[in-house]
């Protein structure tokens, strides 16, 4: 029971991390100091995809699932298990990756533009 709770909690944190990688740049429009946290999250997330290093959240969830008597996550990892083929077809993986990269870069471009604009003064 405890290991199942740990595995499920880790899965929720992992979803939140993926969501933050995708949309965190837009949050930085409102809270500019968070841009550095978002840059670090994107570097970690995209690095894991491009370089292929293991994610500690995936390892923790797999470990907890095994200790709880369940099958671990497959070697393909969290995204392949929970997102690819579930939220979008496997054939759209490259399109989704390009779309996420475009969202991240767009959020950063918007961040820079918003920082350069003079503040609006109420009339």
PDB file of C-alpha atoms in Angstrom:
ATOM      1  CA  UNK A   1       0.000   0.000   0.000  1.00  0.00           C
ATOM      2  CA  UNK A   2       2.770   2.442   0.937  1.00  0.00           C
ATOM      3  CA  UNK A   3       4.786   1.614  -2.176  1.00  0.00           C
ATOM      4  CA  UNK A   4       1.710   2.001  -4.379  1.00  0.00           C
ATOM      5  CA  UNK A   5       1.121   5.449  -2.857  1.00  0.00           C
ATOM      6  CA  UNK A   6       4.763   6.367  -3.486  1.00  0.00           C
ATOM      7  CA  UNK A   7       4.559   5.131  -7.095  1.00  0.00           C
ATOM      8  CA  UNK A   8       1.332   7.022  -7.758  1.00  0.00           C
ATOM      9  CA  UNK A   9       2.643  10.177  -6.095  1.00  0.00           C
ATOM     10  CA  UNK A  10       5.790   9.976  -8.187  1.00  0.00           C
ATOM     11  CA  UNK A  11       3.658   9.620 -11.324  1.00  0.00           C
ATOM     12  CA  UNK A  12       1.705  12.773 -10.390  1.00  0.00           C
ATOM     13  CA  UNK A  13       4.937  14.704  -9.759  1.00  0.00           C
ATOM     14  CA  UNK A  14       6.240  13.460 -13.106  1.00  0.00           C
ATOM     15  CA  UNK A  15       3.117  14.680 -14.919  1.00  0.00           C
ATOM     16  CA  UNK A  16       3.490  18.043 -13.174  1.00  0.00           C
ATOM     17  CA  UNK A  17       7.130  18.245 -14.251  1.00  0.00           C
ATOM     18  CA  UNK A  18       6.257  17.474 -17.877  1.00  0.00           C
ATOM     19  CA  UNK A  19       3.484  20.079 -17.743  1.00  0.00           C
ATOM     20  CA  UNK A  20       5.898  22.620 -16.308  1.00  0.00           C
ATOM     21  CA  UNK A  21       8.426  21.908 -19.062  1.00  0.00           C
ATOM     22  CA  UNK A  22       5.714  22.530 -21.658  1.00  0.00           C
ATOM     23  CA  UNK A  23       4.048  25.598 -20.098  1.00  0.00           C
ATOM     24  CA  UNK A  24       6.372  26.976 -17.432  1.00  0.00           C
ATOM     25  CA  UNK A  25       7.735  29.662 -19.738  1.00  0.00           C
ATOM     26  CA  UNK A  26       4.282  31.216 -19.824  1.00  0.00           C
ATOM     27  CA  UNK A  27       4.197  31.248 -16.013  1.00  0.00           C
ATOM     28  CA  UNK A  28       7.431  33.248 -16.134  1.00  0.00           C
ATOM     29  CA  UNK A  29       5.528  36.016 -17.921  1.00  0.00           C
ATOM     30  CA  UNK A  30       3.719  36.587 -14.629  1.00  0.00           C
ATOM     31  CA  UNK A  31       6.558  35.578 -12.288  1.00  0.00           C
ATOM     32  CA  UNK A  32       9.755  36.534 -14.156  1.00  0.00           C
ATOM     33  CA  UNK A  33      12.180  35.103 -11.599  1.00  0.00           C
ATOM     34  CA  UNK A  34      10.899  31.610 -12.373  1.00  0.00           C
ATOM     35  CA  UNK A  35      12.423  31.699 -15.861  1.00  0.00           C
ATOM     36  CA  UNK A  36      15.658  30.226 -14.485  1.00  0.00           C
ATOM     37  CA  UNK A  37      13.800  27.302 -12.976  1.00  0.00           C
ATOM     38  CA  UNK A  38      12.043  26.779 -16.295  1.00  0.00           C
ATOM     39  CA  UNK A  39      15.309  26.881 -18.242  1.00  0.00           C
ATOM     40  CA  UNK A  40      16.732  24.238 -15.902  1.00  0.00           C
ATOM     41  CA  UNK A  41      13.605  22.070 -16.245  1.00  0.00           C
ATOM     42  CA  UNK A  42      13.688  22.333 -20.039  1.00  0.00           C
ATOM     43  CA  UNK A  43      17.399  21.508 -20.116  1.00  0.00           C
ATOM     44  CA  UNK A  44      16.764  18.433 -17.991  1.00  0.00           C
ATOM     45  CA  UNK A  45      13.653  17.343 -19.911  1.00  0.00           C
ATOM     46  CA  UNK A  46      14.981  17.862 -23.405  1.00  0.00           C
ATOM     47  CA  UNK A  47      18.380  16.506 -22.403  1.00  0.00           C
ATOM     48  CA  UNK A  48      16.757  13.288 -21.282  1.00  0.00           C
ATOM     49  CA  UNK A  49      15.058  12.957 -24.654  1.00  0.00           C
ATOM     50  CA  UNK A  50      18.026  13.999 -26.794  1.00  0.00           C
ATOM     51  CA  UNK A  51      20.849  12.396 -24.824  1.00  0.00           C
ATOM     52  CA  UNK A  52      18.847   9.591 -23.277  1.00  0.00           C
ATOM     53  CA  UNK A  53      19.975   9.725 -19.656  1.00  0.00           C
ATOM     54  CA  UNK A  54      17.734   8.106 -17.075  1.00  0.00           C
ATOM     55  CA  UNK A  55      15.178  10.178 -15.208  1.00  0.00           C
ATOM     56  CA  UNK A  56      15.257   9.739 -11.429  1.00  0.00           C
ATOM     57  CA  UNK A  57      11.449  10.039 -11.255  1.00  0.00           C
ATOM     58  CA  UNK A  58      11.077   7.106 -13.644  1.00  0.00           C
ATOM     59  CA  UNK A  59      13.542   5.083 -11.590  1.00  0.00           C
ATOM     60  CA  UNK A  60      11.731   5.932  -8.333  1.00  0.00           C
ATOM     61  CA  UNK A  61       8.325   5.024  -9.746  1.00  0.00           C
ATOM     62  CA  UNK A  62       9.617   1.749 -11.162  1.00  0.00           C
ATOM     63  CA  UNK A  63      11.303   0.877  -7.871  1.00  0.00           C
ATOM     64  CA  UNK A  64       8.149   1.638  -5.877  1.00  0.00           C
ATOM     65  CA  UNK A  65       5.949  -0.334  -8.270  1.00  0.00           C
ATOM     66  CA  UNK A  66       8.233  -3.368  -8.008  1.00  0.00           C
ATOM     67  CA  UNK A  67       8.291  -3.158  -4.203  1.00  0.00           C
ATOM     68  CA  UNK A  68       4.505  -2.908  -4.263  1.00  0.00           C
ATOM     69  CA  UNK A  69       4.189  -6.098  -6.310  1.00  0.00           C
ATOM     70  CA  UNK A  70       3.492  -4.417  -9.657  1.00  0.00           C
ATOM     71  CA  UNK A  71       5.362  -4.375 -12.933  1.00  0.00           C
ATOM     72  CA  UNK A  72       7.917  -1.571 -13.237  1.00  0.00           C
ATOM     73  CA  UNK A  73       7.703   1.024 -15.960  1.00  0.00           C
ATOM     74  CA  UNK A  74       9.046  -0.280 -19.263  1.00  0.00           C
ATOM     75  CA  UNK A  75      12.587   0.636 -20.301  1.00  0.00           C
ATOM     76  CA  UNK A  76      11.082   3.108 -22.781  1.00  0.00           C
ATOM     77  CA  UNK A  77      10.211   5.332 -19.796  1.00  0.00           C
ATOM     78  CA  UNK A  78       7.466   7.555 -18.474  1.00  0.00           C
ATOM     79  CA  UNK A  79       6.568   9.463 -21.654  1.00  0.00           C
ATOM     80  CA  UNK A  80       6.404   6.348 -23.804  1.00  0.00           C
ATOM     81  CA  UNK A  81       4.312   4.535 -21.184  1.00  0.00           C
ATOM     82  CA  UNK A  82       1.854   7.248 -20.121  1.00  0.00           C
ATOM     83  CA  UNK A  83       1.712   9.705 -23.033  1.00  0.00           C
ATOM     84  CA  UNK A  84       2.762   8.237 -26.389  1.00  0.00           C
ATOM     85  CA  UNK A  85      -0.063   6.135 -27.727  1.00  0.00           C
ATOM     86  CA  UNK A  86      -2.353   7.384 -24.944  1.00  0.00           C
ATOM     87  CA  UNK A  87      -2.637  11.171 -25.382  1.00  0.00           C
ATOM     88  CA  UNK A  88      -1.416  11.140 -28.976  1.00  0.00           C
ATOM     89  CA  UNK A  89      -0.714   8.402 -31.518  1.00  0.00           C
ATOM     90  CA  UNK A  90       2.802   7.024 -31.670  1.00  0.00           C
ATOM     91  CA  UNK A  91       2.993   8.148 -35.303  1.00  0.00           C
ATOM     92  CA  UNK A  92       2.670  11.772 -34.104  1.00  0.00           C
ATOM     93  CA  UNK A  93       5.632  11.638 -31.693  1.00  0.00           C
ATOM     94  CA  UNK A  94       7.914  13.836 -33.815  1.00  0.00           C
ATOM     95  CA  UNK A  95       5.102  16.334 -34.405  1.00  0.00           C
ATOM     96  CA  UNK A  96       4.391  16.495 -30.666  1.00  0.00           C
ATOM     97  CA  UNK A  97       8.086  16.988 -29.863  1.00  0.00           C
ATOM     98  CA  UNK A  98       8.338  19.803 -32.423  1.00  0.00           C
ATOM     99  CA  UNK A  99       5.127  21.327 -31.055  1.00  0.00           C
ATOM    100  CA  UNK A 100       6.439  21.243 -27.484  1.00  0.00           C
ATOM    101  CA  UNK A 101       9.728  22.797 -28.596  1.00  0.00           C
ATOM    102  CA  UNK A 102       7.773  25.527 -30.432  1.00  0.00           C
ATOM    103  CA  UNK A 103       5.659  26.218 -27.326  1.00  0.00           C
ATOM    104  CA  UNK A 104       8.746  26.467 -25.135  1.00  0.00           C
ATOM    105  CA  UNK A 105      10.598  28.728 -27.571  1.00  0.00           C
ATOM    106  CA  UNK A 106       7.460  30.808 -28.091  1.00  0.00           C
ATOM    107  CA  UNK A 107       7.040  31.246 -24.355  1.00  0.00           C
ATOM    108  CA  UNK A 108      10.651  32.356 -24.051  1.00  0.00           C
ATOM    109  CA  UNK A 109      10.291  34.792 -26.964  1.00  0.00           C
ATOM    110  CA  UNK A 110       7.163  36.211 -25.331  1.00  0.00           C
ATOM    111  CA  UNK A 111       9.029  36.473 -22.034  1.00  0.00           C
ATOM    112  CA  UNK A 112      11.803  38.510 -23.660  1.00  0.00           C
ATOM    113  CA  UNK A 113       9.335  40.739 -25.510  1.00  0.00           C
ATOM    114  CA  UNK A 114       7.311  41.379 -22.352  1.00  0.00           C
ATOM    115  CA  UNK A 115      10.463  42.285 -20.433  1.00  0.00           C
ATOM    116  CA  UNK A 116      11.461  44.816 -23.112  1.00  0.00           C
ATOM    117  CA  UNK A 117       8.067  46.529 -23.295  1.00  0.00           C
ATOM    118  CA  UNK A 118       7.636  49.640 -21.165  1.00  0.00           C
ATOM    119  CA  UNK A 119       5.093  49.224 -18.378  1.00  0.00           C
ATOM    120  CA  UNK A 120       1.581  50.352 -19.187  1.00  0.00           C
ATOM    121  CA  UNK A 121       0.478  53.468 -17.333  1.00  0.00           C
ATOM    122  CA  UNK A 122      -3.153  53.882 -16.378  1.00  0.00           C
ATOM    123  CA  UNK A 123      -4.749  56.992 -17.875  1.00  0.00           C
TER     124      UNK A 123
END
